[in-house]
Amino acid sequence: MTWSPYYRGDGVPRDVTLHRPPPWREFPRRPLATVFQPPPGLTDAVNAALSLRRPLLITGAPGSGKSTVVDSVAAELKLGPALRWHITSRSTLLESLYRYDVLGRIHARQLGQPAHTDDIAPFIQLGPLGTALLPADRPRALLIDEIDKSDLDLPSDLLDALERGEFEIPELARHEHPVVAVREWGGSATHPIERGMVRCTEFPVIVMTSNGERDFPAPFLRRCIRYTMPLPTRDMLHRVVRAHLDLAVPGSGPLADLVDDFLQRLRDGENLAIDQLLNAVFMLSGDQPPQDGQREHLVAMLLRELSRA
């Protein structure tokens, strides 16, 4: 990258050509699984979860790579694209299993489409967890992201579905046809569902992430394999920079000092994310990086602690 003042704030219109963005901001997004660097102990935790058919609960700071784990596992084991369920305080178990578009059916009826009004199947779609629980020869990979942001009851509500590996869609259990094709999550593909029951034949590879903002009930925790992302080491940060930017951090110099300062701030308890370091390295390691006071200003801006506004 070459540092360039695209915007000058002088109000003068000008033609500019933006240089290439950092690799993680190129669109369409490239898979991050190929550059993911698992910290010590993570591969053992993943393999334990795979062997025991248990969800893997990963706790760590934002930006520590937790949500990339599922992509790495899915890519390496050839499980296909990972399904994703991003949790908010309003998330419910039902929405993760299936969704019934009642308003869409009413709208179709108002438009005079009789072919759709008597059949609710076109208005039902499986959610990410419901799709992951479909019977298949190979398991699907599912990310349940930031589960610590959920309602207090959601982790307990998940237990039954994860223990039994099945659920019922009552609207289809009463359907006139015993087998109904229902759309899967994230696409137009459909899957036949018999008598409204979805039963998995291969338990999905489930990775749940938590920023550590709350505790979980013991019955939920004992059904998970738990892993906490450790503080990175200097060698690990060097490997991350090399993997993402194809750039070797020298043993000394401004770039090495930047990495060491970042690591020391983490050890001092500051709330920083590795992607902040990658942003700073990308900005400051080009052919014509910013100099002197401008460089110091950019470092302070890009590596600002996350707990501050």
PDB file of C-alpha atoms in Angstrom:
ATOM      1  CA  MET A   1       0.000   0.000   0.000  1.00  0.00           C
ATOM      2  CA  THR A   2       1.090   3.568  -0.707  1.00  0.00           C
ATOM      3  CA  TRP A   3      -0.136   6.254   1.689  1.00  0.00           C
ATOM      4  CA  SER A   4      -2.139   8.793  -0.294  1.00  0.00           C
ATOM      5  CA  PRO A   5      -4.222  11.765   0.888  1.00  0.00           C
ATOM      6  CA  TYR A   6      -7.326  11.055  -1.202  1.00  0.00           C
ATOM      7  CA  TYR A   7      -9.406  13.535   0.741  1.00  0.00           C
ATOM      8  CA  ARG A   8      -7.824  16.903   1.578  1.00  0.00           C
ATOM      9  CA  GLY A   9     -10.765  18.833   2.990  1.00  0.00           C
ATOM     10  CA  ASP A  10     -10.227  21.825   0.678  1.00  0.00           C
ATOM     11  CA  GLY A  11     -13.548  21.490  -1.158  1.00  0.00           C
ATOM     12  CA  VAL A  12     -11.829  21.116  -4.549  1.00  0.00           C
ATOM     13  CA  PRO A  13     -13.302  18.281  -6.701  1.00  0.00           C
ATOM     14  CA  ARG A  14     -10.626  15.986  -8.123  1.00  0.00           C
ATOM     15  CA  ASP A  15     -10.304  12.585  -9.737  1.00  0.00           C
ATOM     16  CA  VAL A  16      -8.681   9.987  -7.493  1.00  0.00           C
ATOM     17  CA  THR A  17      -7.863   6.323  -7.877  1.00  0.00           C
ATOM     18  CA  LEU A  18      -8.120   4.300  -4.692  1.00  0.00           C
ATOM     19  CA  HIS A  19      -5.362   1.784  -4.116  1.00  0.00           C
ATOM     20  CA  ARG A  20      -6.235  -1.824  -3.385  1.00  0.00           C
ATOM     21  CA  PRO A  21      -7.860  -2.365   0.016  1.00  0.00           C
ATOM     22  CA  PRO A  22      -6.531  -4.759   2.649  1.00  0.00           C
ATOM     23  CA  PRO A  23      -7.265  -8.387   1.712  1.00  0.00           C
ATOM     24  CA  TRP A  24      -9.990  -8.721   4.360  1.00  0.00           C
ATOM     25  CA  ARG A  25     -11.894  -5.776   2.815  1.00  0.00           C
ATOM     26  CA  GLU A  26     -11.923  -7.027  -0.772  1.00  0.00           C
ATOM     27  CA  PHE A  27     -15.332  -7.894  -2.212  1.00  0.00           C
ATOM     28  CA  PRO A  28     -16.615 -10.445  -2.878  1.00  0.00           C
ATOM     29  CA  ARG A  29     -15.166 -11.454   0.484  1.00  0.00           C
ATOM     30  CA  ARG A  30     -12.431 -14.046   0.283  1.00  0.00           C
ATOM     31  CA  PRO A  31     -12.603 -16.987   2.709  1.00  0.00           C
ATOM     32  CA  LEU A  32     -10.615 -16.310   5.874  1.00  0.00           C
ATOM     33  CA  ALA A  33     -10.227 -20.012   6.614  1.00  0.00           C
ATOM     34  CA  THR A  34      -7.074 -20.226   4.493  1.00  0.00           C
ATOM     35  CA  VAL A  35      -5.262 -17.624   6.610  1.00  0.00           C
ATOM     36  CA  PHE A  36      -6.629 -18.536  10.040  1.00  0.00           C
ATOM     37  CA  GLN A  37      -3.915 -19.301  12.593  1.00  0.00           C
ATOM     38  CA  PRO A  38      -5.322 -21.513  15.393  1.00  0.00           C
ATOM     39  CA  PRO A  39      -3.905 -20.693  18.830  1.00  0.00           C
ATOM     40  CA  PRO A  40      -2.469 -23.469  21.039  1.00  0.00           C
ATOM     41  CA  GLY A  41      -5.043 -25.987  22.235  1.00  0.00           C
ATOM     42  CA  LEU A  42      -7.771 -25.020  19.778  1.00  0.00           C
ATOM     43  CA  THR A  43      -7.278 -28.008  17.482  1.00  0.00           C
ATOM     44  CA  ASP A  44      -7.637 -30.341  20.484  1.00  0.00           C
ATOM     45  CA  ALA A  45     -10.864 -28.607  21.505  1.00  0.00           C
ATOM     46  CA  VAL A  46     -12.245 -28.852  17.961  1.00  0.00           C
ATOM     47  CA  ASN A  47     -11.364 -32.535  17.693  1.00  0.00           C
ATOM     48  CA  ALA A  48     -12.927 -33.262  21.091  1.00  0.00           C
ATOM     49  CA  ALA A  49     -16.136 -31.529  19.995  1.00  0.00           C
ATOM     50  CA  LEU A  50     -16.134 -33.496  16.732  1.00  0.00           C
ATOM     51  CA  SER A  51     -15.537 -36.810  18.463  1.00  0.00           C
ATOM     52  CA  LEU A  52     -18.155 -36.263  21.179  1.00  0.00           C
ATOM     53  CA  ARG A  53     -20.693 -34.591  18.861  1.00  0.00           C
ATOM     54  CA  ARG A  54     -20.871 -31.644  21.238  1.00  0.00           C
ATOM     55  CA  PRO A  55     -21.038 -27.895  20.530  1.00  0.00           C
ATOM     56  CA  LEU A  56     -17.790 -25.971  20.923  1.00  0.00           C
ATOM     57  CA  LEU A  57     -18.143 -22.811  23.029  1.00  0.00           C
ATOM     58  CA  ILE A  58     -15.312 -20.353  22.369  1.00  0.00           C
ATOM     59  CA  THR A  59     -14.850 -17.384  24.694  1.00  0.00           C
ATOM     60  CA  GLY A  60     -12.585 -14.467  23.929  1.00  0.00           C
ATOM     61  CA  ALA A  61     -12.271 -10.780  23.221  1.00  0.00           C
ATOM     62  CA  PRO A  62     -13.875  -9.265  20.110  1.00  0.00           C
ATOM     63  CA  GLY A  63     -11.629  -9.570  17.082  1.00  0.00           C
ATOM     64  CA  SER A  64      -9.704 -12.560  18.434  1.00  0.00           C
ATOM     65  CA  GLY A  65     -10.779 -14.852  15.570  1.00  0.00           C
ATOM     66  CA  LYS A  66     -13.541 -16.813  17.333  1.00  0.00           C
ATOM     67  CA  SER A  67     -16.052 -16.692  14.496  1.00  0.00           C
ATOM     68  CA  THR A  68     -13.436 -17.720  11.927  1.00  0.00           C
ATOM     69  CA  VAL A  69     -12.963 -21.090  13.606  1.00  0.00           C
ATOM     70  CA  VAL A  70     -16.137 -22.547  12.068  1.00  0.00           C
ATOM     71  CA  ASP A  71     -15.026 -21.489   8.569  1.00  0.00           C
ATOM     72  CA  SER A  72     -11.624 -23.089   9.106  1.00  0.00           C
ATOM     73  CA  VAL A  73     -13.179 -26.370  10.268  1.00  0.00           C
ATOM     74  CA  ALA A  74     -15.795 -26.412   7.497  1.00  0.00           C
ATOM     75  CA  ALA A  75     -13.190 -25.742   4.811  1.00  0.00           C
ATOM     76  CA  GLU A  76     -10.672 -28.295   6.072  1.00  0.00           C
ATOM     77  CA  LEU A  77     -13.281 -31.050   6.515  1.00  0.00           C
ATOM     78  CA  LYS A  78     -15.138 -30.179   3.282  1.00  0.00           C
ATOM     79  CA  LEU A  79     -18.447 -29.549   5.025  1.00  0.00           C
ATOM     80  CA  GLY A  80     -19.591 -26.789   2.679  1.00  0.00           C
ATOM     81  CA  PRO A  81     -20.306 -23.156   3.584  1.00  0.00           C
ATOM     82  CA  ALA A  82     -20.984 -22.656   7.274  1.00  0.00           C
ATOM     83  CA  LEU A  83     -24.455 -21.613   8.373  1.00  0.00           C
ATOM     84  CA  ARG A  84     -24.602 -18.549  10.610  1.00  0.00           C
ATOM     85  CA  TRP A  85     -26.951 -17.395  13.349  1.00  0.00           C
ATOM     86  CA  HIS A  86     -26.027 -14.021  14.815  1.00  0.00           C
ATOM     87  CA  ILE A  87     -27.553 -13.627  18.273  1.00  0.00           C
ATOM     88  CA  THR A  88     -29.223 -10.500  19.621  1.00  0.00           C
ATOM     89  CA  SER A  89     -31.234  -9.890  22.772  1.00  0.00           C
ATOM     90  CA  ARG A  90     -34.392 -10.633  20.743  1.00  0.00           C
ATOM     91  CA  SER A  91     -33.248 -13.950  19.269  1.00  0.00           C
ATOM     92  CA  THR A  92     -35.409 -17.002  19.958  1.00  0.00           C
ATOM     93  CA  LEU A  93     -34.978 -20.715  19.489  1.00  0.00           C
ATOM     94  CA  LEU A  94     -38.015 -20.837  17.210  1.00  0.00           C
ATOM     95  CA  GLU A  95     -36.534 -18.426  14.675  1.00  0.00           C
ATOM     96  CA  SER A  96     -33.398 -20.552  14.480  1.00  0.00           C
ATOM     97  CA  LEU A  97     -35.470 -23.665  13.713  1.00  0.00           C
ATOM     98  CA  TYR A  98     -37.989 -22.335  11.206  1.00  0.00           C
ATOM     99  CA  ARG A  99     -39.896 -19.211  10.224  1.00  0.00           C
ATOM    100  CA  TYR A 100     -43.502 -19.016   9.085  1.00  0.00           C
ATOM    101  CA  ASP A 101     -44.270 -15.937   7.003  1.00  0.00           C
ATOM    102  CA  VAL A 102     -47.868 -15.364   8.074  1.00  0.00           C
ATOM    103  CA  LEU A 103     -47.978 -11.855   6.621  1.00  0.00           C
ATOM    104  CA  GLY A 104     -46.665 -13.107   3.294  1.00  0.00           C
ATOM    105  CA  ARG A 105     -49.443 -15.673   3.118  1.00  0.00           C
ATOM    106  CA  ILE A 106     -52.059 -13.038   3.962  1.00  0.00           C
ATOM    107  CA  HIS A 107     -50.616 -10.745   1.304  1.00  0.00           C
ATOM    108  CA  ALA A 108     -50.739 -13.530  -1.300  1.00  0.00           C
ATOM    109  CA  ARG A 109     -54.365 -14.165  -0.392  1.00  0.00           C
ATOM    110  CA  GLN A 110     -55.174 -10.475  -0.819  1.00  0.00           C
ATOM    111  CA  LEU A 111     -53.561 -10.521  -4.252  1.00  0.00           C
ATOM    112  CA  GLY A 112     -55.860 -13.342  -5.261  1.00  0.00           C
ATOM    113  CA  GLN A 113     -53.321 -16.148  -5.598  1.00  0.00           C
ATOM    114  CA  PRO A 114     -55.420 -19.175  -4.677  1.00  0.00           C
ATOM    115  CA  ALA A 115     -52.661 -21.628  -5.522  1.00  0.00           C
ATOM    116  CA  HIS A 116     -50.703 -20.354  -2.535  1.00  0.00           C
ATOM    117  CA  THR A 117     -53.422 -19.542  -0.044  1.00  0.00           C
ATOM    118  CA  ASP A 118     -54.339 -23.165   0.683  1.00  0.00           C
ATOM    119  CA  ASP A 119     -50.747 -24.329   1.083  1.00  0.00           C
ATOM    120  CA  ILE A 120     -48.570 -22.881   3.830  1.00  0.00           C
ATOM    121  CA  ALA A 121     -45.410 -24.724   2.706  1.00  0.00           C
ATOM    122  CA  PRO A 122     -44.174 -21.886   0.409  1.00  0.00           C
ATOM    123  CA  PHE A 123     -44.295 -19.557   3.403  1.00  0.00           C
ATOM    124  CA  ILE A 124     -42.162 -21.720   5.711  1.00  0.00           C
ATOM    125  CA  GLN A 125     -38.383 -21.576   5.696  1.00  0.00           C
ATOM    126  CA  LEU A 126     -35.974 -23.454   7.902  1.00  0.00           C
ATOM    127  CA  GLY A 127     -33.721 -21.331  10.110  1.00  0.00           C
ATOM    128  CA  PRO A 128     -29.950 -21.833  10.416  1.00  0.00           C
ATOM    129  CA  LEU A 129     -30.207 -24.379  13.244  1.00  0.00           C
ATOM    130  CA  GLY A 130     -33.152 -26.104  11.572  1.00  0.00           C
ATOM    131  CA  THR A 131     -31.149 -26.436   8.361  1.00  0.00           C
ATOM    132  CA  ALA A 132     -28.140 -27.778  10.277  1.00  0.00           C
ATOM    133  CA  LEU A 133     -30.364 -30.484  11.809  1.00  0.00           C
ATOM    134  CA  LEU A 134     -31.598 -31.809   8.459  1.00  0.00           C
ATOM    135  CA  PRO A 135     -30.722 -35.465   7.805  1.00  0.00           C
ATOM    136  CA  ALA A 136     -27.564 -35.743   5.694  1.00  0.00           C
ATOM    137  CA  ASP A 137     -24.607 -38.014   5.007  1.00  0.00           C
ATOM    138  CA  ARG A 138     -22.200 -35.389   6.327  1.00  0.00           C
ATOM    139  CA  PRO A 139     -22.720 -32.842   9.102  1.00  0.00           C
ATOM    140  CA  ARG A 140     -23.339 -29.177   8.424  1.00  0.00           C
ATOM    141  CA  ALA A 141     -21.254 -26.512  10.150  1.00  0.00           C
ATOM    142  CA  LEU A 142     -23.131 -23.863  12.136  1.00  0.00           C
ATOM    143  CA  LEU A 143     -21.888 -20.704  13.848  1.00  0.00           C
ATOM    144  CA  ILE A 144     -23.998 -19.389  16.741  1.00  0.00           C
ATOM    145  CA  ASP A 145     -22.314 -16.020  17.121  1.00  0.00           C
ATOM    146  CA  GLU A 146     -22.206 -13.986  20.350  1.00  0.00           C
ATOM    147  CA  ILE A 147     -24.537 -16.206  22.338  1.00  0.00           C
ATOM    148  CA  ASP A 148     -23.748 -14.156  25.454  1.00  0.00           C
ATOM    149  CA  LYS A 149     -25.886 -11.367  23.978  1.00  0.00           C
ATOM    150  CA  SER A 150     -29.000 -13.572  24.066  1.00  0.00           C
ATOM    151  CA  ASP A 151     -31.978 -13.481  26.365  1.00  0.00           C
ATOM    152  CA  LEU A 152     -31.275 -15.299  29.623  1.00  0.00           C
ATOM    153  CA  ASP A 153     -33.480 -18.246  28.632  1.00  0.00           C
ATOM    154  CA  LEU A 154     -32.060 -18.949  25.163  1.00  0.00           C
ATOM    155  CA  PRO A 155     -29.083 -21.145  26.191  1.00  0.00           C
ATOM    156  CA  SER A 156     -31.440 -23.367  28.205  1.00  0.00           C
ATOM    157  CA  ASP A 157     -33.948 -23.411  25.354  1.00  0.00           C
ATOM    158  CA  LEU A 158     -31.208 -24.681  23.058  1.00  0.00           C
ATOM    159  CA  LEU A 159     -30.532 -27.707  25.244  1.00  0.00           C
ATOM    160  CA  ASP A 160     -33.533 -29.763  24.146  1.00  0.00           C
ATOM    161  CA  ALA A 161     -32.931 -29.258  20.430  1.00  0.00           C
ATOM    162  CA  LEU A 162     -29.207 -29.981  20.768  1.00  0.00           C
ATOM    163  CA  GLU A 163     -29.745 -33.050  22.947  1.00  0.00           C
ATOM    164  CA  ARG A 164     -32.517 -34.621  20.885  1.00  0.00           C
ATOM    165  CA  GLY A 165     -31.245 -33.543  17.478  1.00  0.00           C
ATOM    166  CA  GLU A 166     -34.807 -33.118  16.237  1.00  0.00           C
ATOM    167  CA  PHE A 167     -37.756 -30.755  16.293  1.00  0.00           C
ATOM    168  CA  GLU A 168     -41.287 -30.502  14.968  1.00  0.00           C
ATOM    169  CA  ILE A 169     -42.889 -27.946  12.677  1.00  0.00           C
ATOM    170  CA  PRO A 170     -46.512 -28.082  13.925  1.00  0.00           C
ATOM    171  CA  GLU A 171     -47.890 -26.324  10.849  1.00  0.00           C
ATOM    172  CA  LEU A 172     -46.539 -29.125   8.651  1.00  0.00           C
ATOM    173  CA  ALA A 173     -47.547 -31.901  11.050  1.00  0.00           C
ATOM    174  CA  ARG A 174     -51.142 -30.987  10.204  1.00  0.00           C
ATOM    175  CA  HIS A 175     -50.477 -30.609   6.472  1.00  0.00           C
ATOM    176  CA  GLU A 176     -52.631 -32.631   4.074  1.00  0.00           C
ATOM    177  CA  HIS A 177     -49.525 -34.028   2.362  1.00  0.00           C
ATOM    178  CA  PRO A 178     -47.289 -36.314   4.448  1.00  0.00           C
ATOM    179  CA  VAL A 179     -44.111 -35.047   2.765  1.00  0.00           C
ATOM    180  CA  VAL A 180     -43.588 -31.348   2.097  1.00  0.00           C
ATOM    181  CA  ALA A 181     -40.564 -29.621   0.506  1.00  0.00           C
ATOM    182  CA  VAL A 182     -39.368 -26.703   2.617  1.00  0.00           C
ATOM    183  CA  ARG A 183     -36.726 -24.133   1.774  1.00  0.00           C
ATOM    184  CA  GLU A 184     -33.416 -24.332   3.577  1.00  0.00           C
ATOM    185  CA  TRP A 185     -31.679 -21.373   5.183  1.00  0.00           C
ATOM    186  CA  GLY A 186     -29.504 -19.158   3.019  1.00  0.00           C
ATOM    187  CA  GLY A 187     -30.700 -20.179  -0.431  1.00  0.00           C
ATOM    188  CA  SER A 188     -33.431 -21.585  -2.628  1.00  0.00           C
ATOM    189  CA  ALA A 189     -32.667 -25.275  -2.058  1.00  0.00           C
ATOM    190  CA  THR A 190     -35.502 -27.308  -0.558  1.00  0.00           C
ATOM    191  CA  HIS A 191     -35.608 -30.437   1.560  1.00  0.00           C
ATOM    192  CA  PRO A 192     -38.487 -32.914   1.958  1.00  0.00           C
ATOM    193  CA  ILE A 193     -39.880 -33.005   5.496  1.00  0.00           C
ATOM    194  CA  GLU A 194     -42.121 -35.875   6.546  1.00  0.00           C
ATOM    195  CA  ARG A 195     -45.000 -35.304   8.984  1.00  0.00           C
ATOM    196  CA  GLY A 196     -43.455 -32.046  10.101  1.00  0.00           C
ATOM    197  CA  MET A 197     -40.475 -33.733  11.814  1.00  0.00           C
ATOM    198  CA  VAL A 198     -36.832 -32.807  11.251  1.00  0.00           C
ATOM    199  CA  ARG A 199     -34.376 -35.413  12.581  1.00  0.00           C
ATOM    200  CA  CYS A 200     -30.646 -35.155  12.090  1.00  0.00           C
ATOM    201  CA  THR A 201     -28.633 -38.209  11.129  1.00  0.00           C
ATOM    202  CA  GLU A 202     -25.244 -36.510  11.594  1.00  0.00           C
ATOM    203  CA  PHE A 203     -25.014 -34.055  14.475  1.00  0.00           C
ATOM    204  CA  PRO A 204     -23.898 -30.665  13.093  1.00  0.00           C
ATOM    205  CA  VAL A 205     -20.532 -29.110  13.824  1.00  0.00           C
ATOM    206  CA  ILE A 206     -21.632 -26.237  16.068  1.00  0.00           C
ATOM    207  CA  VAL A 207     -19.317 -23.429  17.136  1.00  0.00           C
ATOM    208  CA  MET A 208     -20.742 -20.921  19.617  1.00  0.00           C
ATOM    209  CA  THR A 209     -18.876 -17.729  20.436  1.00  0.00           C
ATOM    210  CA  SER A 210     -19.008 -15.568  23.541  1.00  0.00           C
ATOM    211  CA  ASN A 211     -17.295 -12.317  24.436  1.00  0.00           C
ATOM    212  CA  GLY A 212     -17.468 -13.320  28.097  1.00  0.00           C
ATOM    213  CA  GLU A 213     -20.100 -10.722  28.960  1.00  0.00           C
ATOM    214  CA  ARG A 214     -22.230 -13.118  31.038  1.00  0.00           C
ATOM    215  CA  ASP A 215     -22.274 -16.514  32.723  1.00  0.00           C
ATOM    216  CA  PHE A 216     -24.172 -19.539  31.440  1.00  0.00           C
ATOM    217  CA  PRO A 217     -26.134 -22.142  33.425  1.00  0.00           C
ATOM    218  CA  ALA A 218     -24.230 -25.280  34.409  1.00  0.00           C
ATOM    219  CA  PRO A 219     -26.526 -27.689  32.459  1.00  0.00           C
ATOM    220  CA  PHE A 220     -25.691 -25.742  29.310  1.00  0.00           C
ATOM    221  CA  LEU A 221     -21.951 -25.624  29.982  1.00  0.00           C
ATOM    222  CA  ARG A 222     -21.622 -29.335  30.735  1.00  0.00           C
ATOM    223  CA  ARG A 223     -23.015 -30.112  27.283  1.00  0.00           C
ATOM    224  CA  CYS A 224     -20.340 -28.010  25.584  1.00  0.00           C
ATOM    225  CA  ILE A 225     -16.643 -28.343  24.931  1.00  0.00           C
ATOM    226  CA  ARG A 226     -15.249 -25.039  26.193  1.00  0.00           C
ATOM    227  CA  TYR A 227     -12.205 -23.134  24.967  1.00  0.00           C
ATOM    228  CA  THR A 228     -10.915 -19.684  25.879  1.00  0.00           C
ATOM    229  CA  MET A 229      -8.853 -17.770  23.341  1.00  0.00           C
ATOM    230  CA  PRO A 230      -5.462 -17.077  24.952  1.00  0.00           C
ATOM    231  CA  LEU A 231      -3.490 -13.857  24.796  1.00  0.00           C
ATOM    232  CA  PRO A 232      -1.429 -13.964  21.600  1.00  0.00           C
ATOM    233  CA  THR A 233       2.319 -14.343  21.686  1.00  0.00           C
ATOM    234  CA  ARG A 234       4.811 -12.381  19.613  1.00  0.00           C
ATOM    235  CA  ASP A 235       5.347 -15.372  17.333  1.00  0.00           C
ATOM    236  CA  MET A 236       1.604 -15.811  16.872  1.00  0.00           C
ATOM    237  CA  LEU A 237       1.135 -12.142  15.916  1.00  0.00           C
ATOM    238  CA  HIS A 238       3.996 -12.403  13.440  1.00  0.00           C
ATOM    239  CA  ARG A 239       2.335 -15.461  11.882  1.00  0.00           C
ATOM    240  CA  VAL A 240      -1.015 -13.666  11.683  1.00  0.00           C
ATOM    241  CA  VAL A 241       0.556 -10.680   9.908  1.00  0.00           C
ATOM    242  CA  ARG A 242       2.364 -12.998   7.492  1.00  0.00           C
ATOM    243  CA  ALA A 243      -0.781 -14.992   6.761  1.00  0.00           C
ATOM    244  CA  HIS A 244      -3.047 -11.988   6.158  1.00  0.00           C
ATOM    245  CA  LEU A 245      -0.628  -9.579   4.489  1.00  0.00           C
ATOM    246  CA  ASP A 246       2.098 -11.860   3.134  1.00  0.00           C
ATOM    247  CA  LEU A 247       4.498  -9.720   5.115  1.00  0.00           C
ATOM    248  CA  ALA A 248       7.315 -10.879   7.355  1.00  0.00           C
ATOM    249  CA  VAL A 249       7.774  -8.810  10.503  1.00  0.00           C
ATOM    250  CA  PRO A 250      11.520  -8.089  10.903  1.00  0.00           C
ATOM    251  CA  GLY A 251      13.334  -8.698  14.151  1.00  0.00           C
ATOM    252  CA  SER A 252      13.653  -4.983  14.821  1.00  0.00           C
ATOM    253  CA  GLY A 253      12.487  -1.669  13.442  1.00  0.00           C
ATOM    254  CA  PRO A 254       9.228   0.311  13.405  1.00  0.00           C
ATOM    255  CA  LEU A 255       7.022  -2.631  12.391  1.00  0.00           C
ATOM    256  CA  ALA A 256       8.475  -4.917  15.064  1.00  0.00           C
ATOM    257  CA  ASP A 257       8.029  -2.136  17.626  1.00  0.00           C
ATOM    258  CA  LEU A 258       4.401  -1.703  16.569  1.00  0.00           C
ATOM    259  CA  VAL A 259       3.697  -5.398  17.162  1.00  0.00           C
ATOM    260  CA  ASP A 260       5.548  -5.417  20.494  1.00  0.00           C
ATOM    261  CA  ASP A 261       3.719  -2.303  21.721  1.00  0.00           C
ATOM    262  CA  PHE A 262       0.393  -3.881  20.771  1.00  0.00           C
ATOM    263  CA  LEU A 263       1.298  -7.076  22.629  1.00  0.00           C
ATOM    264  CA  GLN A 264       2.351  -5.165  25.742  1.00  0.00           C
ATOM    265  CA  ARG A 265      -0.915  -3.223  25.776  1.00  0.00           C
ATOM    266  CA  LEU A 266      -2.813  -6.526  25.652  1.00  0.00           C
ATOM    267  CA  ARG A 267      -0.782  -7.847  28.575  1.00  0.00           C
ATOM    268  CA  ASP A 268      -1.554  -4.662  30.492  1.00  0.00           C
ATOM    269  CA  GLY A 269      -5.254  -5.453  30.165  1.00  0.00           C
ATOM    270  CA  GLU A 270      -6.252  -3.077  27.386  1.00  0.00           C
ATOM    271  CA  ASN A 271      -9.176  -4.093  25.195  1.00  0.00           C
ATOM    272  CA  LEU A 272      -7.742  -4.375  21.682  1.00  0.00           C
ATOM    273  CA  ALA A 273      -8.490  -6.645  18.701  1.00  0.00           C
ATOM    274  CA  ILE A 274      -5.996  -8.304  16.380  1.00  0.00           C
ATOM    275  CA  ASP A 275      -7.734  -6.859  13.341  1.00  0.00           C
ATOM    276  CA  GLN A 276      -6.829  -3.387  14.686  1.00  0.00           C
ATOM    277  CA  LEU A 277      -3.176  -4.412  14.544  1.00  0.00           C
ATOM    278  CA  LEU A 278      -3.625  -5.694  10.995  1.00  0.00           C
ATOM    279  CA  ASN A 279      -5.188  -2.375   9.986  1.00  0.00           C
ATOM    280  CA  ALA A 280      -2.250  -0.476  11.458  1.00  0.00           C
ATOM    281  CA  VAL A 281       0.357  -2.732   9.830  1.00  0.00           C
ATOM    282  CA  PHE A 282      -1.388  -2.381   6.461  1.00  0.00           C
ATOM    283  CA  MET A 283      -1.440   1.418   6.709  1.00  0.00           C
ATOM    284  CA  LEU A 284       2.119   1.818   7.951  1.00  0.00           C
ATOM    285  CA  SER A 285       4.080  -0.757   5.949  1.00  0.00           C
ATOM    286  CA  GLY A 286       3.543   0.366   2.344  1.00  0.00           C
ATOM    287  CA  ASP A 287       5.924   1.830  -0.197  1.00  0.00           C
ATOM    288  CA  GLN A 288       5.367   5.362   1.083  1.00  0.00           C
ATOM    289  CA  PRO A 289       4.066   5.093   4.654  1.00  0.00           C
ATOM    290  CA  PRO A 290       3.088   8.215   6.606  1.00  0.00           C
ATOM    291  CA  GLN A 291       5.906   9.780   8.522  1.00  0.00           C
ATOM    292  CA  ASP A 292       6.611  11.363  11.898  1.00  0.00           C
ATOM    293  CA  GLY A 293       3.634  13.058  13.556  1.00  0.00           C
ATOM    294  CA  GLN A 294       1.138  11.729  11.012  1.00  0.00           C
ATOM    295  CA  ARG A 295       2.300   8.180  11.681  1.00  0.00           C
ATOM    296  CA  GLU A 296       1.897   8.625  15.433  1.00  0.00           C
ATOM    297  CA  HIS A 297      -1.574  10.075  14.928  1.00  0.00           C
ATOM    298  CA  LEU A 298      -2.654   7.105  12.764  1.00  0.00           C
ATOM    299  CA  VAL A 299      -1.302   4.586  15.266  1.00  0.00           C
ATOM    300  CA  ALA A 300      -3.233   6.255  18.085  1.00  0.00           C
ATOM    301  CA  MET A 301      -6.401   6.314  15.965  1.00  0.00           C
ATOM    302  CA  LEU A 302      -6.197   2.733  14.662  1.00  0.00           C
ATOM    303  CA  LEU A 303      -5.138   1.168  17.962  1.00  0.00           C
ATOM    304  CA  ARG A 304      -7.607   3.013  20.167  1.00  0.00           C
ATOM    305  CA  GLU A 305      -8.870   0.891  23.036  1.00  0.00           C
ATOM    306  CA  LEU A 306     -12.270  -0.646  22.286  1.00  0.00           C
ATOM    307  CA  SER A 307     -13.757   0.166  25.690  1.00  0.00           C
ATOM    308  CA  ARG A 308     -13.548   3.874  24.891  1.00  0.00           C
ATOM    309  CA  ALA A 309     -15.933   5.759  22.608  1.00  0.00           C
TER     310      ALA A 309
END
